Amino acid sequence: MSDATQKPVRVLLIEDDAQQMELIQQILSEIRNPRYEMRTASSLKEGREKLLWEGADVVLLDLTLPDSKGLDSFTSLAAEAPDLPVVILTGLNDEAIGLEAVKKGAQEYLVKGEVDVRTLSHFLRYAIERKRVEIELRKSEERFQIASRATNDAIWDWNLATNEVWWSDNARTLFKLPADQIGSDLAWWSERIHPEDKARFMSSVNAVIHSGWQFWSGEYRFRRGDGTHISILDRGYVVQDREGTPIRMIGAMMDLSDRKRAEQTLRDYTVLLANALEGISSLDTEGRYYEVNRAYAGMLGYTREEMVGMDWKMTVHPDDRGRMEEAQRRMQEEGKAEIDARGVRKDGSIMHGHLMLIKGLDSEKNFPGYYQFLKDVSERKRMEEG
């Protein structure tokens, strides 16, 4: 893009010395890349008004103005336009004031008479870029804080050079510890990992860091403030510098305790159903057996494995299938139905069964299938017929 078509950088000079205004205007006019377009204000009040109505990309601010003196000029302006890069250009050659100005957010502190075409252009461009990076970093940190508050996970940031670790506020809840008892280094973290899991944790993390990989995950037990251990799923991302050297690792801890308990309950429940004396089965929407326990399969002369995937019609006498279909329709409408029907065993013999059909509901209240509870009433039938 040519210099003539480049959008000029808008500079607002807030300065009450006409001679200084003219000097700065002359310096900026000699700069060709980028081009500068300067506006002036002779007081802080006028400067604020011009920012409000005309805007600017960067401000050159004198600290001695008719309506404001010293760093108050900067802090007042910065409060109204916090995202605007401000370069202080003053006659006060005071290092202490300069340092204080930079601490408060000024991008640069320049002394009049010590700037020329090259240095002023350099400082203005750097001020704009530094402010842009500062704003992006702040937005990134704000997004990070929002994300960490929006999750129940404990977010962590590990400095690999110093072994310092930062924890999000969620860590207090997860660890059952007040903030002042949560350690800020790797040693504290490692010390709370279950002794049986610690070596595996450290070796897997170090393998990722030193191999050049960037993603890591692992499960381990972590000791909380009340002395209990919770199951943790931890995931991390290795941040590298431009040379590919690992410098940080950022990650999140998820509490798996509820899931682990649910999985154990499901395993216990599955074992209980598999060994129940009553015949229990579940069928999918196509009418195929999805799961059967030993008692159900045994009543029909099959193994559990043989029945999974089998169509229910293969286990019901042909003359009773119409009644079964009617019971299924009733079950879908009312949630439950009962029927006496003849079952066909694997060897072709007949058994008399009493079936209870119960509608299944998924989390969206859809109909994914149904359950059958089977009792062998063959003996009762023989007695009734005899």
Coordinates of C-alpha atoms in Angstrom, one line a residue:
M1 CA 0.0 0.0 0.0
S2 CA 1.5 3.4 -0.9
D3 CA 2.0 6.2 1.6
A4 CA -0.6 8.3 -0.2
T5 CA -3.4 5.8 0.4
Q6 CA -2.5 4.8 3.9
K7 CA -4.9 5.9 6.6
P8 CA -3.1 8.6 8.6
V9 CA -2.5 8.1 12.4
R10 CA -4.6 10.7 14.2
V11 CA -2.7 12.4 16.9
L12 CA -4.2 14.7 19.5
L13 CA -1.7 17.1 21.1
I14 CA -2.9 18.6 24.4
E15 CA -0.5 21.5 24.9
D16 CA -0.9 25.2 25.8
D17 CA 2.4 26.4 24.4
A18 CA 1.9 27.5 20.8
Q19 CA 5.6 27.3 20.1
Q20 CA 5.7 23.7 21.2
M21 CA 2.6 22.9 19.1
E22 CA 4.3 24.3 16.0
L23 CA 7.4 22.2 16.7
I24 CA 5.6 19.0 17.1
Q25 CA 3.5 19.7 14.0
Q26 CA 6.8 20.3 12.1
I27 CA 8.3 17.0 13.4
L28 CA 5.2 15.0 12.5
S29 CA 4.9 16.5 9.0
E30 CA 8.4 15.2 8.2
I31 CA 7.4 11.6 8.8
R32 CA 6.2 9.8 5.7
N33 CA 5.5 6.3 7.0
P34 CA 3.2 6.3 8.7
R35 CA 1.6 9.6 8.0
Y36 CA 0.3 11.6 10.9
E37 CA -2.6 13.9 11.2
M38 CA -2.4 16.2 14.2
R39 CA -5.1 18.1 16.1
T40 CA -4.4 20.3 19.0
A41 CA -6.1 21.3 22.3
S42 CA -4.8 24.0 24.7
S43 CA -6.5 22.6 27.8
L44 CA -7.6 19.3 29.3
K45 CA -11.2 20.3 28.9
E46 CA -10.8 21.1 25.2
G47 CA -8.8 17.8 24.8
R48 CA -11.7 15.8 26.3
E49 CA -14.2 17.5 24.0
K50 CA -12.1 16.8 20.9
L51 CA -11.7 13.1 21.9
L52 CA -15.5 12.9 22.4
W53 CA -16.4 14.4 19.0
E54 CA -13.4 13.8 16.8
G55 CA -11.5 10.8 18.3
A56 CA -7.8 10.0 18.1
D57 CA -5.4 7.0 17.7
V58 CA -2.9 8.4 20.3
V59 CA -2.6 11.4 22.6
L60 CA 0.4 13.5 23.3
L61 CA -0.2 15.1 26.7
D62 CA 1.6 17.9 28.5
L63 CA 1.4 17.7 32.3
T64 CA 1.3 21.5 32.8
L65 CA -2.0 22.8 31.5
P66 CA -4.2 25.8 32.4
D67 CA -6.9 23.7 34.0
S68 CA -4.8 20.7 35.3
K69 CA -1.4 20.0 36.7
G70 CA 0.9 17.0 37.1
L71 CA -0.2 13.4 36.9
D72 CA -3.8 14.4 37.6
S73 CA -4.0 15.4 34.0
F74 CA -3.1 11.9 32.9
T75 CA -5.3 10.0 35.4
S76 CA -8.3 12.2 34.6
L77 CA -7.9 11.6 30.9
A78 CA -7.2 7.9 31.3
A79 CA -10.3 7.5 33.5
E80 CA -12.5 8.8 30.6
A81 CA -10.6 7.0 27.8
P82 CA -9.0 3.9 29.3
D83 CA -8.3 2.2 25.9
L84 CA -6.6 5.2 24.4
P85 CA -2.8 5.1 24.3
V86 CA -1.3 8.3 26.0
V87 CA 2.3 9.5 25.6
I88 CA 3.3 12.1 28.1
L89 CA 5.4 14.9 26.6
T90 CA 6.5 17.3 29.3
G91 CA 9.2 19.7 30.3
L92 CA 9.5 18.0 33.7
N93 CA 12.6 15.9 33.5
D94 CA 11.8 13.9 36.6
E95 CA 12.5 10.2 36.6
A96 CA 10.2 9.5 39.6
I97 CA 7.2 11.2 38.0
G98 CA 8.0 9.3 34.8
L99 CA 8.0 5.9 36.5
E100 CA 4.8 6.8 38.4
A101 CA 3.2 7.8 35.1
V102 CA 4.1 4.5 33.4
K103 CA 2.8 2.6 36.5
K104 CA -0.5 4.4 36.2
G105 CA -0.8 3.3 32.5
A106 CA 1.0 5.9 30.4
Q107 CA 2.6 4.3 27.4
E108 CA 5.7 6.6 27.4
Y109 CA 7.2 9.6 29.3
L110 CA 9.1 11.9 27.0
V111 CA 10.9 15.1 27.8
K112 CA 10.5 18.2 25.6
G113 CA 13.7 19.0 23.7
E114 CA 14.8 15.4 23.6
V115 CA 12.6 14.1 20.8
D116 CA 13.2 14.3 17.1
V117 CA 11.6 12.9 13.9
R118 CA 12.9 9.4 14.4
T119 CA 12.3 9.0 18.1
L120 CA 8.8 10.6 18.2
S121 CA 7.6 8.4 15.4
H122 CA 9.1 5.4 17.1
F123 CA 7.4 6.2 20.5
L124 CA 4.0 6.9 18.9
R125 CA 4.0 3.7 16.9
Y126 CA 5.1 1.6 19.9
A127 CA 2.6 3.3 22.2
I128 CA -0.3 2.4 19.9
E129 CA 0.9 -1.2 19.5
R130 CA 1.5 -1.7 23.2
K131 CA -1.9 -0.4 24.0
R132 CA -3.4 -2.8 21.4
V133 CA -1.6 -5.7 23.0
E134 CA -2.6 -4.6 26.5
I135 CA -6.3 -4.4 25.5
E136 CA -6.2 -7.8 23.8
L137 CA -4.5 -9.3 26.8
R138 CA -7.1 -7.8 29.1
K139 CA -9.9 -9.2 27.0
S140 CA -8.3 -12.6 26.9
E141 CA -7.9 -12.6 30.7
E142 CA -11.5 -11.5 31.1
R143 CA -12.7 -14.3 28.8
F144 CA -10.5 -16.7 30.8
Q145 CA -12.0 -15.6 34.1
I146 CA -15.5 -15.8 32.7
A147 CA -14.8 -19.3 31.4
S148 CA -13.3 -20.4 34.7
R149 CA -16.3 -19.2 36.6
A150 CA -18.7 -20.8 34.1
T151 CA -17.3 -24.3 34.8
N152 CA -17.1 -26.4 37.9
D153 CA -13.6 -27.4 36.9
A154 CA -10.5 -26.1 38.8
I155 CA -8.4 -24.2 36.3
W156 CA -4.6 -24.1 36.8
D157 CA -1.6 -22.4 35.2
W158 CA 1.8 -23.9 35.9
N159 CA 5.0 -21.8 35.3
L160 CA 7.4 -24.5 34.2
A161 CA 10.5 -22.4 35.0
T162 CA 9.6 -21.5 38.5
N163 CA 7.1 -24.3 39.3
E164 CA 4.6 -21.7 40.5
V165 CA 1.0 -22.7 40.1
W166 CA -2.0 -20.4 39.9
W167 CA -5.5 -21.8 40.7
S168 CA -8.9 -20.4 39.7
D169 CA -11.5 -19.6 42.4
N170 CA -13.3 -22.9 41.7
A171 CA -10.4 -24.8 43.3
R172 CA -11.6 -23.7 46.7
T173 CA -14.8 -25.6 46.2
L174 CA -13.2 -28.6 44.6
F175 CA -10.4 -28.9 47.2
K176 CA -12.6 -28.0 50.2
L177 CA -10.0 -25.5 51.3
P178 CA -9.9 -21.7 51.9
A179 CA -7.9 -19.7 49.3
D180 CA -5.1 -19.0 51.8
Q181 CA -4.5 -22.8 52.3
I182 CA -4.2 -23.6 48.6
G183 CA -0.5 -23.8 47.7
S184 CA 1.0 -21.9 44.8
D185 CA 3.7 -24.4 43.8
L186 CA 4.1 -27.8 42.2
A187 CA 5.3 -29.4 45.5
W188 CA 2.0 -28.6 47.2
W189 CA 0.0 -30.1 44.3
S190 CA 2.2 -33.2 44.1
E191 CA 2.0 -33.8 47.9
R192 CA -1.8 -34.0 47.8
I193 CA -1.9 -36.7 45.0
H194 CA -2.5 -40.2 46.3
P195 CA 0.8 -42.0 46.9
E196 CA -0.2 -44.8 44.6
D197 CA -0.9 -42.3 41.8
K198 CA 1.9 -39.8 42.2
A199 CA 4.7 -41.5 40.3
R200 CA 2.3 -42.2 37.3
F201 CA 1.1 -38.6 37.4
M202 CA 4.6 -37.1 37.4
S203 CA 6.0 -39.5 34.7
S204 CA 3.1 -38.9 32.3
V205 CA 3.3 -35.1 32.7
N206 CA 7.1 -35.0 32.3
A207 CA 6.8 -37.3 29.2
V208 CA 4.5 -34.8 27.5
I209 CA 6.6 -31.7 28.5
H210 CA 9.9 -33.2 27.4
S211 CA 8.7 -35.0 24.2
G212 CA 7.5 -31.8 22.5
W213 CA 3.9 -32.9 22.7
Q214 CA 1.4 -30.3 23.8
F215 CA -1.7 -32.2 25.1
W216 CA -1.8 -34.3 28.3
S217 CA -4.6 -35.9 30.3
G218 CA -4.7 -38.3 33.2
E219 CA -6.8 -39.6 36.1
Y220 CA -5.6 -39.7 39.7
R221 CA -6.8 -39.3 43.2
F222 CA -6.5 -36.0 45.0
R223 CA -6.6 -35.4 48.8
R224 CA -9.0 -32.6 49.8
G225 CA -9.0 -30.4 52.9
D226 CA -11.3 -32.8 54.7
G227 CA -8.9 -35.7 54.2
T228 CA -11.0 -37.6 51.6
H229 CA -9.6 -38.4 48.2
I230 CA -11.6 -37.6 45.0
S231 CA -11.1 -39.1 41.6
I232 CA -9.8 -36.4 39.2
L233 CA -9.7 -36.2 35.4
D234 CA -7.0 -33.7 34.6
R235 CA -6.3 -32.2 31.1
G236 CA -3.4 -29.9 30.2
Y237 CA -1.9 -27.9 27.3
V238 CA 1.8 -27.1 27.1
V239 CA 2.6 -23.5 26.0
Q240 CA 5.8 -23.2 24.1
D241 CA 7.9 -20.1 23.2
R242 CA 8.9 -19.3 19.6
E243 CA 11.8 -21.8 19.8
G244 CA 9.5 -24.6 20.9
T245 CA 10.7 -24.6 24.5
P246 CA 7.9 -25.4 27.0
I247 CA 7.3 -22.5 29.3
R248 CA 3.9 -23.0 30.8
M249 CA 1.2 -25.6 31.2
I250 CA -2.5 -24.7 31.5
G251 CA -5.2 -27.1 32.4
A252 CA -8.4 -28.0 34.2
M253 CA -9.3 -30.5 36.9
M254 CA -12.7 -32.3 36.8
D255 CA -14.2 -34.1 39.7
L256 CA -15.0 -37.7 38.6
S257 CA -16.3 -38.8 42.0
D258 CA -20.0 -38.7 41.1
R259 CA -19.4 -40.4 37.8
K260 CA -17.3 -43.1 39.5
R261 CA -20.0 -43.7 42.0
A262 CA -22.7 -43.8 39.3
E263 CA -20.6 -46.3 37.3
Q264 CA -20.1 -48.5 40.4
T265 CA -23.9 -48.3 41.2
L266 CA -24.6 -49.3 37.6
R267 CA -22.2 -52.2 37.9
D268 CA -23.8 -53.3 41.1
Y269 CA -27.3 -52.9 39.7
T270 CA -26.3 -54.9 36.6
V271 CA -25.0 -57.8 38.7
L272 CA -28.1 -57.7 40.8
L273 CA -30.4 -57.9 37.8
A274 CA -28.3 -60.6 36.2
N275 CA -28.7 -62.8 39.2
A276 CA -32.3 -61.9 40.2
L277 CA -34.7 -64.9 40.5
E278 CA -37.3 -63.1 38.5
G279 CA -36.9 -63.0 34.7
I280 CA -36.0 -59.5 33.6
S281 CA -35.3 -58.2 30.1
S282 CA -35.1 -55.0 28.1
L283 CA -36.1 -54.6 24.5
D284 CA -35.3 -51.8 22.0
T285 CA -37.8 -50.0 19.8
E286 CA -37.5 -52.6 17.1
G287 CA -38.6 -55.3 19.6
R288 CA -35.2 -57.0 19.9
Y289 CA -33.8 -58.1 23.2
Y290 CA -31.2 -55.6 24.4
E291 CA -30.4 -57.3 27.7
V292 CA -31.7 -60.3 29.6
N293 CA -30.8 -61.7 33.0
R294 CA -30.1 -65.4 33.7
A295 CA -33.5 -66.2 35.0
Y296 CA -35.3 -64.9 31.9
A297 CA -33.0 -66.7 29.5
G298 CA -33.2 -69.9 31.6
M299 CA -37.0 -70.0 31.5
L300 CA -36.8 -70.1 27.7
G301 CA -33.9 -72.5 27.6
Y302 CA -31.3 -70.0 26.2
T303 CA -28.2 -68.4 27.5
R304 CA -28.2 -64.6 28.0
E305 CA -25.7 -64.2 25.1
E306 CA -28.0 -66.2 22.7
M307 CA -31.0 -64.0 23.4
V308 CA -29.4 -60.6 22.9
G309 CA -30.4 -59.2 19.5
M310 CA -33.2 -61.8 19.1
D311 CA -36.7 -60.7 18.0
W312 CA -39.3 -61.2 20.7
K313 CA -41.6 -63.0 18.3
M314 CA -39.2 -65.9 18.3
T315 CA -39.9 -66.5 22.0
V316 CA -43.8 -66.1 21.8
H317 CA -46.2 -68.7 20.5
P318 CA -47.6 -67.6 17.1
D319 CA -51.2 -67.7 18.4
D320 CA -50.3 -65.2 21.2
R321 CA -48.3 -62.7 19.2
G322 CA -51.4 -60.6 18.3
R323 CA -52.3 -60.3 22.0
M324 CA -48.7 -59.4 22.8
E325 CA -48.8 -56.6 20.2
E326 CA -52.0 -55.3 21.7
A327 CA -50.3 -55.4 25.2
Q328 CA -47.4 -53.4 23.7
R329 CA -49.7 -50.7 22.4
R330 CA -51.4 -50.5 25.7
M331 CA -48.1 -50.3 27.5
Q332 CA -47.0 -47.3 25.2
E333 CA -50.2 -45.5 26.0
E334 CA -50.6 -46.2 29.7
G335 CA -46.9 -46.9 30.6
K336 CA -47.7 -50.5 31.8
A337 CA -49.5 -53.6 30.7
E338 CA -49.8 -57.3 31.9
I339 CA -50.5 -60.4 29.9
D340 CA -50.5 -64.2 30.1
A341 CA -48.8 -65.7 27.0
R342 CA -47.2 -68.9 25.9
G343 CA -43.5 -68.8 25.4
V344 CA -41.6 -71.0 23.0
R345 CA -38.4 -72.5 24.4
K346 CA -35.2 -73.1 22.5
D347 CA -36.1 -76.8 22.1
G348 CA -39.6 -75.9 20.8
S349 CA -41.4 -76.8 24.0
I350 CA -44.0 -74.5 25.4
M351 CA -43.9 -72.6 28.7
H352 CA -46.7 -70.5 30.2
G353 CA -45.6 -67.1 31.3
H354 CA -47.1 -64.0 33.0
L355 CA -45.5 -60.9 31.6
M356 CA -45.5 -57.3 32.9
L357 CA -44.4 -54.7 30.3
I358 CA -43.2 -51.3 31.5
K359 CA -42.5 -48.4 29.2
G360 CA -38.9 -47.0 29.2
L361 CA -38.2 -43.2 29.1
D362 CA -35.0 -41.5 28.2
S363 CA -33.8 -38.1 29.5
E364 CA -35.9 -36.4 26.8
K365 CA -39.0 -38.3 27.7
N366 CA -38.9 -40.3 24.4
F367 CA -39.7 -44.0 24.2
P368 CA -36.5 -45.9 23.6
G369 CA -37.8 -49.3 24.4
Y370 CA -39.4 -51.2 27.3
Y371 CA -38.8 -53.7 30.0
Q372 CA -40.4 -57.2 30.6
F373 CA -40.7 -59.0 33.8
L374 CA -41.5 -62.7 33.3
K375 CA -42.8 -65.3 35.7
D376 CA -43.1 -69.0 34.8
V377 CA -46.7 -70.0 35.6
S378 CA -46.7 -73.4 33.8
E379 CA -47.3 -75.3 37.0
R380 CA -50.3 -73.1 37.8
K381 CA -51.7 -73.7 34.3
R382 CA -51.4 -77.4 34.6
M383 CA -53.2 -77.4 38.0
E384 CA -56.0 -75.2 36.5
E385 CA -56.4 -77.5 33.5
G386 CA -56.2 -80.7 35.5

